[in-house]
Structure formats: C-alpha cells, structure tokens
XYZ file of C-alpha atoms in Angstrom:
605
model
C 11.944 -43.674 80.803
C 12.428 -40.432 79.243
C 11.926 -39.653 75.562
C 14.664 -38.225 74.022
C 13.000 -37.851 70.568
C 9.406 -36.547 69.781
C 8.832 -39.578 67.492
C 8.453 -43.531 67.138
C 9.073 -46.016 64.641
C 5.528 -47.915 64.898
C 5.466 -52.127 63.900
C 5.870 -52.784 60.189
C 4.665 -56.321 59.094
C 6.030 -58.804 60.322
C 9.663 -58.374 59.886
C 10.763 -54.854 58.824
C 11.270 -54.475 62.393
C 11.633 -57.018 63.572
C 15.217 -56.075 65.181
C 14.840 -52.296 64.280
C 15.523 -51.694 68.185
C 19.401 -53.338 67.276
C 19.968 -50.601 64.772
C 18.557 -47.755 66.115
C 17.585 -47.795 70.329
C 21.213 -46.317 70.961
C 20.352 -43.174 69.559
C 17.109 -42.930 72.168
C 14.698 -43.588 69.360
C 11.878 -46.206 70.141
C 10.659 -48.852 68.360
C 8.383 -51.928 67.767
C 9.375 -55.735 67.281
C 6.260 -57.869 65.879
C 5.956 -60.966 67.930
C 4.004 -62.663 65.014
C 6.498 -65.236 63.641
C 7.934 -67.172 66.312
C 9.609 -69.075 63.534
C 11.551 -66.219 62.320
C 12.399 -64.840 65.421
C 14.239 -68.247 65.497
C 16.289 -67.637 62.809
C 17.163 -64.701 63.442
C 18.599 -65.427 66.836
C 20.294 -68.134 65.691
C 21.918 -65.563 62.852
C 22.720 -62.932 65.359
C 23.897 -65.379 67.928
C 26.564 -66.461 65.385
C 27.140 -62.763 64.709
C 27.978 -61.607 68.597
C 29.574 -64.976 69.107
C 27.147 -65.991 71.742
C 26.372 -70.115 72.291
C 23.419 -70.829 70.715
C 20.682 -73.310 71.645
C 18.351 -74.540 69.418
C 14.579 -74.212 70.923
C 12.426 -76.378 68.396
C 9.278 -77.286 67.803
C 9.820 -80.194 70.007
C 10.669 -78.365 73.096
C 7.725 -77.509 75.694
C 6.274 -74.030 75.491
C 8.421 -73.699 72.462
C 7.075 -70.509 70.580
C 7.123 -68.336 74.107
C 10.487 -69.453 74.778
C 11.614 -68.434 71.589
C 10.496 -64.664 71.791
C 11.836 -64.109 75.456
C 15.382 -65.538 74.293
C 14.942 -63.350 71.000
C 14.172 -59.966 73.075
C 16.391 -60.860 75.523
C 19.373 -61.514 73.125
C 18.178 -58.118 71.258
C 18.060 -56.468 74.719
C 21.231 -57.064 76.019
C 23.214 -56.046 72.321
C 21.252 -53.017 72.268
C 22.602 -51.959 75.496
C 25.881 -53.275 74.784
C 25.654 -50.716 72.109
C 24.157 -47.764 74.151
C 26.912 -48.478 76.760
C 29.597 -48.310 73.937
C 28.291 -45.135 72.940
C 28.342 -43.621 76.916
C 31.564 -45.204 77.283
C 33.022 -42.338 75.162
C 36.488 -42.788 73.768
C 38.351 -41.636 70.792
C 36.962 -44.051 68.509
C 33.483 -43.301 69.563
C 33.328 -39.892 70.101
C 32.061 -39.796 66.568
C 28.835 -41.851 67.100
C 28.157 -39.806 70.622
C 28.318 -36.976 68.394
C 25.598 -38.780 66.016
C 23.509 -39.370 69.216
C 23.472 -35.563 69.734
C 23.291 -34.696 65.874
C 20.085 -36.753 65.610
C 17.934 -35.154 68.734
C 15.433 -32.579 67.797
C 16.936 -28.881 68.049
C 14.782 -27.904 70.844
C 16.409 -30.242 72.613
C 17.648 -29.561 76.339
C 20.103 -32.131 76.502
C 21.397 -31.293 72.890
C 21.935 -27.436 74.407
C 23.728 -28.846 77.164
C 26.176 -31.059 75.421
C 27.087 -28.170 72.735
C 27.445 -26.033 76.451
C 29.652 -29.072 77.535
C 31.705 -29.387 74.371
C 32.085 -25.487 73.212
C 35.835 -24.774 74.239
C 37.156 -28.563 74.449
C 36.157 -32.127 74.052
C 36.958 -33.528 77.586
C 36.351 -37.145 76.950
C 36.529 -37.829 81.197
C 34.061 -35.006 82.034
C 31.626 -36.035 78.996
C 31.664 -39.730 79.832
C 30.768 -39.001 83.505
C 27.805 -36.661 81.710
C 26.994 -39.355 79.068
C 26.303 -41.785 81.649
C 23.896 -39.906 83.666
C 21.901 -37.908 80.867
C 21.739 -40.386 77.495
C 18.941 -42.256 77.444
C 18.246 -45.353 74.811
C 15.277 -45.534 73.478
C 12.399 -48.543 74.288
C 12.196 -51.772 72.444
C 8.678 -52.475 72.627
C 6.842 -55.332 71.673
C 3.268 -55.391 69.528
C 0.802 -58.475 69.301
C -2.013 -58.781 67.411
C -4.858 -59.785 69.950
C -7.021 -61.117 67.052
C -4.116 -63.220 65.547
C -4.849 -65.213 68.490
C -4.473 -69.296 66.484
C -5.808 -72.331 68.690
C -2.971 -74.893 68.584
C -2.734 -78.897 69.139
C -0.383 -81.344 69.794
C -1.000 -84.661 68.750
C -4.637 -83.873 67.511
C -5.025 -82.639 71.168
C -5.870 -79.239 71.780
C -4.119 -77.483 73.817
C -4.938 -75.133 76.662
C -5.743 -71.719 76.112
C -2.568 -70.244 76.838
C -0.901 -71.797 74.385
C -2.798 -70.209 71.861
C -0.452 -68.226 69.755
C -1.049 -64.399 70.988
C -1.025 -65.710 74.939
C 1.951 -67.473 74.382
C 3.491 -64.708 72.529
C 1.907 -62.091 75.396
C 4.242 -64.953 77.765
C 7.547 -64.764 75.704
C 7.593 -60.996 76.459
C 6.620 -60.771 80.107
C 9.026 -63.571 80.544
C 11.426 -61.375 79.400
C 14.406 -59.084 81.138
C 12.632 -55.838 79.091
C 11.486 -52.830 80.510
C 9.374 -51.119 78.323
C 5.955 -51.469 76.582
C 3.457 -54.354 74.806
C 1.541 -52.755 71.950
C -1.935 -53.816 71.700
C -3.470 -53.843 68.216
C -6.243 -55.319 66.209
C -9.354 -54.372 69.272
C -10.250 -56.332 72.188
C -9.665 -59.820 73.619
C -11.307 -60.174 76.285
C -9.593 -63.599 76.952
C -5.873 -62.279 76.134
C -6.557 -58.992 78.511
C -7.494 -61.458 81.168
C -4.399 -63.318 80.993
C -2.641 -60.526 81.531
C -3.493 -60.142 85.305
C -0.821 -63.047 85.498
C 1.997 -61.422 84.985
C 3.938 -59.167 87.611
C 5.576 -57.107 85.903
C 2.346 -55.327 84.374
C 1.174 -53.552 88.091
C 2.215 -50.749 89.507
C 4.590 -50.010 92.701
C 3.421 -47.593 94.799
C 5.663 -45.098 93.634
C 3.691 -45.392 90.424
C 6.271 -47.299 88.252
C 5.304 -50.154 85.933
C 7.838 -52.654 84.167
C 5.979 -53.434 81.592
C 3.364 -50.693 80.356
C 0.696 -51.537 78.321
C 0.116 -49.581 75.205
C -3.122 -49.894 73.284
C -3.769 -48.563 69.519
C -7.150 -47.393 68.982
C -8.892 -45.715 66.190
C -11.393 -43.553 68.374
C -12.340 -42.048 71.996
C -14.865 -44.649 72.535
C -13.189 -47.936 71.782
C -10.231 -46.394 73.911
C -12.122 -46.141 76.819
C -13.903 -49.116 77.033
C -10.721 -51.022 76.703
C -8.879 -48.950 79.295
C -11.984 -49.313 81.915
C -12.021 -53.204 80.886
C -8.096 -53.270 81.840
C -8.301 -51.338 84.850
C -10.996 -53.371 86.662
C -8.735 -55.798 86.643
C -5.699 -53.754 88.218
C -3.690 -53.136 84.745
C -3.351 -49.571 83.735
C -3.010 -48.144 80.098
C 0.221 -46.114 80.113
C -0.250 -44.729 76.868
C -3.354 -45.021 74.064
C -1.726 -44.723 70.516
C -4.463 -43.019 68.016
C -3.308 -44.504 64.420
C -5.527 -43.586 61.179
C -8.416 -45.880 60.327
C -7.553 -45.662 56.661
C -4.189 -43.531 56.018
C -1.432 -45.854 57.414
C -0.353 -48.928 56.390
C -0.815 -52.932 57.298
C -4.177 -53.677 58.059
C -6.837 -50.639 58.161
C -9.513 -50.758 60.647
C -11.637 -48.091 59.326
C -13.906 -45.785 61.964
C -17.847 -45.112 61.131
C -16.382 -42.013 59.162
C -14.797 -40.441 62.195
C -11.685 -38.608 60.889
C -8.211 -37.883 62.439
C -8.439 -34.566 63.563
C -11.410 -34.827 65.493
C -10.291 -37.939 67.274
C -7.201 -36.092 68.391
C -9.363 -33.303 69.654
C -11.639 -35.297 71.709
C -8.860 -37.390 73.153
C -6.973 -34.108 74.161
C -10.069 -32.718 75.570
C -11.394 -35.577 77.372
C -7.615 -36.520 78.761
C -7.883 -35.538 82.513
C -11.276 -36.956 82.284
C -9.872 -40.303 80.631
C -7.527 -40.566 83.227
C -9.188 -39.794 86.201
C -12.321 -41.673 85.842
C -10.067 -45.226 84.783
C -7.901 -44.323 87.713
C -10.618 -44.823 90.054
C -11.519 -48.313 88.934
C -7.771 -49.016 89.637
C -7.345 -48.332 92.415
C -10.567 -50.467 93.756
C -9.303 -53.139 91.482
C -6.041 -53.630 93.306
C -7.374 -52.799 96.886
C -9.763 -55.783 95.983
C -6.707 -57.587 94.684
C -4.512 -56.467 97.992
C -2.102 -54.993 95.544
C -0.318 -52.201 96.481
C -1.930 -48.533 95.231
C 0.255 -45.839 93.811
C 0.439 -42.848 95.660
C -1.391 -40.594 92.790
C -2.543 -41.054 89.753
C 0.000 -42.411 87.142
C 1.174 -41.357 84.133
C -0.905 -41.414 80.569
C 0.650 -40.894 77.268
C -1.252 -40.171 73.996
C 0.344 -40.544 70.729
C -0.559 -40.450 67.388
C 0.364 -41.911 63.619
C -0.597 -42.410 60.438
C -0.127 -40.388 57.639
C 2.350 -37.407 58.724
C 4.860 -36.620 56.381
C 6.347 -33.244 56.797
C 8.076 -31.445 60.637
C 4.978 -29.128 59.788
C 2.600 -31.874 60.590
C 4.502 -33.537 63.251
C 4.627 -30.011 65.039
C 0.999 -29.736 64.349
C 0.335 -32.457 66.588
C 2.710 -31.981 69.041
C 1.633 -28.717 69.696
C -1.846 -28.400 68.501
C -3.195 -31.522 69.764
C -0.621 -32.205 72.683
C 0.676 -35.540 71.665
C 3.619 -36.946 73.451
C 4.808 -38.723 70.612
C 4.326 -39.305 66.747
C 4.767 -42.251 64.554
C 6.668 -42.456 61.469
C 6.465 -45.580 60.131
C 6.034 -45.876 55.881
C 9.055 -43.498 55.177
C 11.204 -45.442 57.197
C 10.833 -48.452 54.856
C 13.437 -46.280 52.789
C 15.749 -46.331 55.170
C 18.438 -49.562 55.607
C 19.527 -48.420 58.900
C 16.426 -48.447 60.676
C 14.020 -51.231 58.917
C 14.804 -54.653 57.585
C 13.397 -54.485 53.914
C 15.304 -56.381 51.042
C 16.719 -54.269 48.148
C 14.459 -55.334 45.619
C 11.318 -54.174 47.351
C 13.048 -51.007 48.554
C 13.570 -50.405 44.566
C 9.578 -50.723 44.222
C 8.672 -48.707 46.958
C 10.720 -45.621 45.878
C 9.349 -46.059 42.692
C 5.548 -46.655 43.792
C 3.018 -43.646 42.765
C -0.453 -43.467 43.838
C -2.242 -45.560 42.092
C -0.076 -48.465 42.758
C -0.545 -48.171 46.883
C -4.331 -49.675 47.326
C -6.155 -50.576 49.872
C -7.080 -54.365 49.293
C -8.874 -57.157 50.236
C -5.583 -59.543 49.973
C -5.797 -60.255 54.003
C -6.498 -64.047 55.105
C -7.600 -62.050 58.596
C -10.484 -60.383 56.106
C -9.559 -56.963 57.151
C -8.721 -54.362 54.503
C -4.941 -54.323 53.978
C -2.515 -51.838 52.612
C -0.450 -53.488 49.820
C 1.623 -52.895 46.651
C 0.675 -53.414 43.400
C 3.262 -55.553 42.076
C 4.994 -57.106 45.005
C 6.516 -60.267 44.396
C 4.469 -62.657 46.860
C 1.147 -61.128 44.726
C 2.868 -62.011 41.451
C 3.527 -65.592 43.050
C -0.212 -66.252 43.795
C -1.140 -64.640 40.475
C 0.980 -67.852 39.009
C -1.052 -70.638 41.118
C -4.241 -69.348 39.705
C -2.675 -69.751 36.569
C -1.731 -73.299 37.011
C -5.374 -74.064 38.402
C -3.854 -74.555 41.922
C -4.776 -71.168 43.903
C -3.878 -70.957 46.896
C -0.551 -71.423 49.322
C 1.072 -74.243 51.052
C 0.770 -72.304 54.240
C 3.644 -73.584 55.974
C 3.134 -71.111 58.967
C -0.547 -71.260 59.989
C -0.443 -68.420 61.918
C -3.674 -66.928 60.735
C -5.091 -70.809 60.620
C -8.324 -69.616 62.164
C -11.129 -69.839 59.564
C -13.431 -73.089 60.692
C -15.906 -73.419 57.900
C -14.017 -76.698 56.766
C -12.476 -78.040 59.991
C -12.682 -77.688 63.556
C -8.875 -77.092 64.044
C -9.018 -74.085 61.309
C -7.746 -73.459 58.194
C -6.439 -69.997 56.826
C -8.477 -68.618 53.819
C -5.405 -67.701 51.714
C -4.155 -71.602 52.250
C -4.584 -74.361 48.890
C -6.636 -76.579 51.454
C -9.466 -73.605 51.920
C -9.642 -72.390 48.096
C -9.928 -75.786 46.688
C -12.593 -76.627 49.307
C -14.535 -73.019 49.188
C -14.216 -73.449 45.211
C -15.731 -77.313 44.866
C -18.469 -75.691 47.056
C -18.702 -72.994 44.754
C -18.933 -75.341 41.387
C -21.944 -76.931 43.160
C -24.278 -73.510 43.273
C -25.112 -73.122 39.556
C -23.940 -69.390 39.455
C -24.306 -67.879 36.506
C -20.696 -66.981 34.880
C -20.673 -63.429 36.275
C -21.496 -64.599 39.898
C -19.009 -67.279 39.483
C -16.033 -65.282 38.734
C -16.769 -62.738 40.996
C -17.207 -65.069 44.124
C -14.042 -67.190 42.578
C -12.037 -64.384 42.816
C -12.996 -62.723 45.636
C -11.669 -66.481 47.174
C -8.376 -66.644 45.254
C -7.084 -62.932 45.877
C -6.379 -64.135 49.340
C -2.673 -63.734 49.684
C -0.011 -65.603 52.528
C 1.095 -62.390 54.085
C 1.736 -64.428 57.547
C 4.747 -64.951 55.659
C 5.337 -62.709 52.973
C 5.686 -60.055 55.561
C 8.872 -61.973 57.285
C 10.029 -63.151 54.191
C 12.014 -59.869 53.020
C 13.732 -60.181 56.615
C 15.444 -63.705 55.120
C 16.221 -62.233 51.990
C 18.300 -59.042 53.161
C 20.394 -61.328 55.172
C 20.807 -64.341 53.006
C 18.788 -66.832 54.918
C 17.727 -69.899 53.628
C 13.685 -69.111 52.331
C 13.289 -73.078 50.645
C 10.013 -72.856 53.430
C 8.867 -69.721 52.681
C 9.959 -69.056 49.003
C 11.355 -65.665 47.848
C 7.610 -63.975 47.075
C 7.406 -60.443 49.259
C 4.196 -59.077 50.581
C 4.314 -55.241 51.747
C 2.107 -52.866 53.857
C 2.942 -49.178 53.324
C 0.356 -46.827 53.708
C -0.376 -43.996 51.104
C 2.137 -42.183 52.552
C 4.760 -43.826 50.616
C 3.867 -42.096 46.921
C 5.794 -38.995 48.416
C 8.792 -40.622 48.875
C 11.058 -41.879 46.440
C 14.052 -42.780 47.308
C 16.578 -44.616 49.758
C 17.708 -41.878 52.538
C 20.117 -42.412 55.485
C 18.673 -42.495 58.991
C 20.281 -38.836 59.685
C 18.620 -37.706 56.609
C 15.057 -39.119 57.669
C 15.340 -37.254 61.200
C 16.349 -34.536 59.711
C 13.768 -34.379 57.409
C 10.845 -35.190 60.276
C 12.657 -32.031 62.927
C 12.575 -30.110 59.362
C 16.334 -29.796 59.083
C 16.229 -30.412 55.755
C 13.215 -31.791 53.124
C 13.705 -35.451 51.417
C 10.021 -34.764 49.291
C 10.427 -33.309 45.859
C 7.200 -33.799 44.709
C 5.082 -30.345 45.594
C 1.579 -31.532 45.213
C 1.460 -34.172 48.690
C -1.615 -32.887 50.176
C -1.996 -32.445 54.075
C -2.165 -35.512 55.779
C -5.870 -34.845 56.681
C -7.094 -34.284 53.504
C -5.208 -37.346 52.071
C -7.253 -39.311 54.942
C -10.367 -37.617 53.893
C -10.282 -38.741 50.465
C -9.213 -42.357 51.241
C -12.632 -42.024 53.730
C -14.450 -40.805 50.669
C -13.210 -43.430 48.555
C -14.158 -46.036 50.675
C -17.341 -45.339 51.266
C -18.054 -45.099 47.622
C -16.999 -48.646 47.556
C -19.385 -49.471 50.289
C -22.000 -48.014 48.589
C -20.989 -49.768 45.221
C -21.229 -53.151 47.342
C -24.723 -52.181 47.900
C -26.362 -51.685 44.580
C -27.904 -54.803 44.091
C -29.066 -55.442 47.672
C -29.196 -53.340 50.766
C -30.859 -54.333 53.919
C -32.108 -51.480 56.464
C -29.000 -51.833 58.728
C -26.644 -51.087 55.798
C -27.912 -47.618 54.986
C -28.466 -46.854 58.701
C -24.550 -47.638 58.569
C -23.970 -45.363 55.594
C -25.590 -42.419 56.406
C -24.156 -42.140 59.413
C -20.841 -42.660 58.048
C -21.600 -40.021 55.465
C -22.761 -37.905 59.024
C -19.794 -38.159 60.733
C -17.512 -37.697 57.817
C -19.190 -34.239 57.108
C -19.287 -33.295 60.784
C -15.278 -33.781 60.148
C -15.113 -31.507 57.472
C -17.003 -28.603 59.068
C -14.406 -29.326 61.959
C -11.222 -29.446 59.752
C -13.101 -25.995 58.071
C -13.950 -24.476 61.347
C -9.987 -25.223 62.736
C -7.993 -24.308 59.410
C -9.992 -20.943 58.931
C -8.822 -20.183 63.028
C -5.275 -20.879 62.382
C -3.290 -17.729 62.497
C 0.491 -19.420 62.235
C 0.190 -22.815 60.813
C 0.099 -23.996 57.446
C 0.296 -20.169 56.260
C 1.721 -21.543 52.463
C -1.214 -24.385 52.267
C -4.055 -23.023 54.026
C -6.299 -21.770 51.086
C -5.646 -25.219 49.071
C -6.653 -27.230 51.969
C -9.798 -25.030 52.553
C -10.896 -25.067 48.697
C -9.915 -29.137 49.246
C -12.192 -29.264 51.791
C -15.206 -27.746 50.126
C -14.547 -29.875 46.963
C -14.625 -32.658 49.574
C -17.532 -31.511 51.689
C -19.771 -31.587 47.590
C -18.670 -34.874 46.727
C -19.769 -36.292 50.020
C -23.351 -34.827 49.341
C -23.347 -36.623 46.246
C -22.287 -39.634 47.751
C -24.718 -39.334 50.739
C -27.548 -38.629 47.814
C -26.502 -42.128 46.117
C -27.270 -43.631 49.636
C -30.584 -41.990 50.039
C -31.329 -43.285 46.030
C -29.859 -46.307 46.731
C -33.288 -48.366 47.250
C -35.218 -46.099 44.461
C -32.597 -47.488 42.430
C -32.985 -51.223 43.158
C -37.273 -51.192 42.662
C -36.344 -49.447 39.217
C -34.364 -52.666 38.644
C-alpha cells in the first residue's frame, strides 16, 4: 500500500481512536484502533450498526470465543464503511467533487499525485476522465490495529482456566487476523514471547513469494537493541517486521517506557545507520525459518519501514526527520486530541486539554500496569478516585478487569487500582507498625492507582451519548507534553496544514525543540530516581544511574556535535537550542555528582 501522506495518527488510549480510521482513512491518512476493550468495541458496533442500517447481532459474553469475535466483526464493520466512503469519494460526482477536492487539498505539497490532479483539473473539471483517474491513483489510508502484548489477562470460565489463547491479548491478536483487513498489527509494551509465538498460526502474517504480506507486523520500540532482538526472535520463526516504529521513551503520551538515558536523536541515527544491516542480517534467519517451515521464500529481500513519534510539533521537525534521519513516516498523535474529526474525545475534556499548561501534563504513577503514565491533572476519572479516598473506600469497582493481573492476593489476579486490592494491600499495611510518615507514604503510593482500563474508553461513550451506568462518567487522559503548545480545537484541514507548514496553529513562541523538551523530561526523571534513592541505594542502583547519567551526556555531545553541523535547519532556533544544551549538559553534572555523593550522604545519616 502506498502512503499518500508523510504522517500517522499513532493509538490514543483506549478509545480516542478507536474508529479514527471511519473519519479519516478516505483521505489516505493511517491510523490505529486499540483492541483493548472488547466491551466497547461492542457498543460501538452495535451504535454504528444502527447508524449504516446494517442487522445487528448481539455477540455476548455468553457466546464462545466471545471477545475475538467481537473485534473481527468491529474491524470488519469499520472496514467495509471506510471503503464505502473511499469509494464514494473515487466515485466522483457533482455532489462529491467537493470532498475529492478535500482529498487533494489535504496531501502534502510535494505531492506527485497532488501535481497531477491540479495538471488534470487546470482547464476543466471532467468528472468522466477524473473518475477513471481517481480510481486508479487514490489510495485510502491503513486501519491498523495495536495490542498491548503485556496487557495479556488470564481468563476463566466457571472458575476454570482457560487455555492460553484465550488470554485477552491472543484472543485480541485472533479477532484481527480473523479479520477481512489488510494492513498492519502494532506491537507495543516489549516482548511476549508467548503472544509472538502464537502468531506463527495465522496465514495471513507470511510472505508470498512476490514479497507481499496481508497482515504486516509493526513493532514500537524505544531503542536499536530491543528492536533487533525482537525482529531476530520473529523472524526465526518465519514472521517478518515490516516496519519498527521508534516512539520517545519519555516525550509522548500513554504509558512511557523510559530508555537507560538513550535520547531520540541518537536512536534515530543508529537505526538509519544500521538499516541495511538490520535488514539484511533478520532477512537471513527468514528465509531459513520458512525453508525449515516449507513456506514459500520471497524472491528478495522485503520491504522495512522505520518511523518515528513522539514529541514533534512543528513541519520543521517533521521535515527534520523525514529528511535528516530518513523516516518513512511520522506520528502525530497529542495534537490530534484537538481535533473532532479525527479522534473521539468528549467536549469536556477537549475544553481541559486546550486549556492544560505545563505543569498540569505530568508524568505519573496513576497506572494499575505500574508503568509511568502520561496524565492530566484534573481529569475527571482522577477527581472520582480522589472522592473514594475521601469516603474511606479507595479504590474502583473494576467492572472491566482488563489489567486483572496482579497475584499477590489471588491466583486468578486482581488489578492494583481495583477496591478488592487497596483494601487488602492496606489491612496488610495497618499490620506493619509504620511510623505515620511511612504509613502515608506507602498508603498513598497504593491509593493513587487509577481505573484507566476504563477511563480511557469512557470519553468514547460520552461523545456519543452511550449509556456509561457501568463505567460512570469519570475520564482518564494520556497526552504527552506536547499538548501545553496547543490550545485550542482546530479542524482536521487546519491540523495538516499546520504539520506540511501551510499555516501555524501554535501561538505560544517559547515551545522548545522537541529534543530538548525530551531532554529535560530525561533530566527530570532521573532526578526523581535519584530522589527515590536517598535513603537506601544498593550497588545495582547507582551502576543503573550513572550509566543513565552516561548515556544521557553522550546524547548531548551528539545533539551539540549535529546542531553546530547544520547549515539549513533550524537557522531561527539554533543558538537557543545550543545554549539549551549546555545549560542541560551542567545540570546533568550536578545530577551525576548527587549520584556519586549519594552513599557519602547516607553514612552521614
């Protein structure tokens, strides 16, 4: 499939896109459905079967394999409008001559197939001749799929546990191979071994011998290495990585999965250095993996996108890493919370997100999954937990359980931001004598625990009016840091325009460069790390922190070395970001002195 547009809209939670594909694949721009909430995926099929008058059958909790046969009837159902759509659009008449027009309007000004349709359309508007050209040239843009390997939930029947492909990312991994899509499954959240395995039984993730895959697998990584090893782990068993998708550790939003101090830049160097390397050595173990296999081997070596996101905000940035680093693609994902057209976010939290500065975008510790998490101070699933602790009953009802995985209490898991867990983990904190400041802290580091299994679907039932008497009405939201620099709600034209730098939707003037944004957040965090370790800090956790304190100043001396070399780039912001970067470079020595003090400091106590 070709790629009309040089960007993607990445997965949001777990419903602000969760049918971004419906509004916006027509126009060639692709996208990523969460495949978390099997539940909501329900409803929502259910809503837009009623909408495109199409017989609905209810698939319940009752029915066998129920939570894989809900997502392939969701994609397929999203599918099939989407290209009802997109052949609406090619179909041109009259009445929608002005939405081809949009198509065309939206694509990037470099554009070859925008140069040829103002060619085709310069002295008349043959609706005949453009429909024939429509249909061979427009192409819609991917509805891809993303799972969470880790969010990978044991389930039972009957107090019987079930096999292991029932468990909730294998049956979800199921519901989209099952289904009539071509295009990719987005693999987040590291490794699983298991779920990787269970791939090999699905068809429509090999090759043909022309090279061409159904269903490509995508994997987001935060570094060289981990990319790698996954891709070698894949390919011994026959399944290629189409594309590796290089997101921020820190400056993006949802979860964070912070590298040893490795920063952006440098990750995108390495991976576009190392590229024909990556490729050819993983190719080999492919190709003895499906002799082995008697699989059919493609005649060369396939195809091998890289892509990056997290973080850009201006068409200076997103050139910067088209061009500088070679990426075939980059992700916008926090801006387009602003924008109705593309994302499903109620109006209420689209009100607090314009609104949101920098200090109210943190990086917290709200996650049941006990990975730092992007969130907003404020939102209204936050304020609802705030009023449990009140009552003296912290915790939720957790009517989901998808992140039902901790097993400290029971063998069939509970999750830590559930009633059930706090009340447990607190009665076994009352027994340890703590002294009031231990207490509070360790009470509170159990009760900030939020539901965001469903607080990031909720806002999906609100925009449309669906019943929430489940759920409730309390929001959780992800947006990375990103989001201070935009402020208010813009129209989808007005978003592309802004990332192809047709126009500029930022009036603030003091956003730094998205690398130096990420290099503070890394600073930041590994002053917390080192704040953690005051009282107590074993051999192992300094090793760790000095050599994240290494690698983040072997980043700087990169970022130094490459902004000092650029001749066209960044010409207005060059000297700011180099006097940044030495302002960063002496409060990392600081830092990495605090470290070296840090067990001077503890015999003085």
């Amino acid at each position: 499939m070709t790629n009309v547009h040089s960007f993607h809209i990445p997965v949001m939670g777990i419903g602000f896109t969760i049918d971004t594909p419906l509004k916006v694949s027509r126009f060639g721009i692709d996208s990523v459905i969460s495949l978390v909430d099997d539940i909501l995926i329900e409803k929502l099929r259910k809503m837009y079967c009623a909408k495109f008058e199409i017989p609905y059958s209810e698939i319940t909790e009752n029915t066998d394999d129920f939570r894989a046969k809900r997502i392939t009837a969701y994609l397929d159902l999203i599918y099939e409008e989407s290209l009802r759509k997109f052949e609406e659009l090619k179909n041109v008449t009259i009445d929608s001559a002005a939405e081809l027009k949009n198509y065309f309007s939206l694509l990037p000004d470099t554009s070859g197939l925008k140069k040829e349709f103002r060619k085709l359309t310069r002295d008349s508007f043959n609706l005949e001749e453009i429909k024939t050209w429509a249909q061979d040239n427009l192409t819609m843009g991917s509805i891809d799929v993303n799972i969470m390997t880790k969010v990978d939930k044991e389930n039972y029947r009957k107090k019987e546990k079930l096999p292991t492909e029932y468990n909730d990312a294998h049956a979800a991994l199921r519901g989209y191979a099952n289904s009539i899509l071509n295009s990719s499954l987005v693999l987040s959240a590291g490794m699983n071994p298991r779920l990787y395995t269970y791939l090999e039984q699905f068809e429509d993730f090999y090759p043909d011998e022309n090279g061409t895959i159904k269903k490509k697998i995508v994997l987001k990584v935060s570094d060289y290495r981990s990319a790698l090893i996954q891709g070698k782990f894949l390919a011994k068993k026959g399944l290629w990585v189409s594309e590796y998708r290089i997101e921020s550790g820190l400056n993006c939003g949802g979860h964070a999965f912070a590298t040893d101090g490795f920063l952006m830049g440098p990750i995108l160097n390495q991976f576009k250095e190392e590229k024909e390397n990556l490729m050819q050595s993983v190719y080999e173990i492919l190709v003895k993996a499906l002799d082995q296999k008697n699989r059919v081997v493609p005649n060369s070596i396939l195809p091998l996108k890289i892509t990056a996101q997290g973080g850009v905000g201006t068409a200076e940035e997103h050139n910067f890493l088209l061009n500088h680093y070679k990426v075939d693609s980059v992700g916008w994902g926090t801006p387009f919370l602003l924008v109705p057209e593309a994302t499903t976010v109620d109006s209420s939290t689209i009100e607090k997100l314009a609104k949101a500065k920098e200090d109210d975008l943190y990086l917290s510790n709200i996650s049941p999954l006990g990975i730092p998490f992007h969130s907003l101070k404020g939102n209204t699933k936050d304020l609802e937990k705030v009023k449990l602790i009140e009552k003296g009953r912290p915790g939720s009802s957790c009517p989901k359980k998808f992140v039902a995985m901790n097993k400290d209490f029971l063998d069939t898991g509970i999750c830590t931001a559930s009633r059930q867990y706090q009340h447990l983990k607190i009665k076994e904190l009352d027994r340890q004598g703590l002294t009031a400041e231990d207490y509070e802290r360790q009470y509170n580091q159990i009760t900030e625990k939020s539901c965001t299994c469903v607080g990031l679907g909720t806002s999906a039932l609100l925009t449309y009016g669906l019943d929430t008497k489940t759920e409730g009405e309390g929001v959780s939201v992800c947006p990375g840091p990103n989001m201070a620099y935009f402020a208010r709600t813009m129209e989808l034209n007005e978003m592309i325009d802004h990332i192809y730098g047709r126009t500029n939707v930022i009036s603030r003037n003091d956003r730094p460069h998205m690398f130096i944004k990420e290099l503070h957040i890394y600073l930041d965090y590994l002053q917390a790390r080192i704040s953690e370790c005051q009282f107590e800090i074993t051999d192992k956790q300094k090793k760790y922190l000095l050599t994240f304190a290494a690698n983040l100043n072997d980043g700087i001396a990169y970022y130094q070395q490459l902004f000092n070399n650029l001749k066209e780039e960044f010409l207005d912001s060059k000297e700011q970001i180099l006097c940044l970067l030495g302002e960063g470079r002496k409060s990392l020595s600081n830092l990495a002195r605090e470290i070296e003090n840090l067990e001077n400091n503890l015999a003085i106590r």
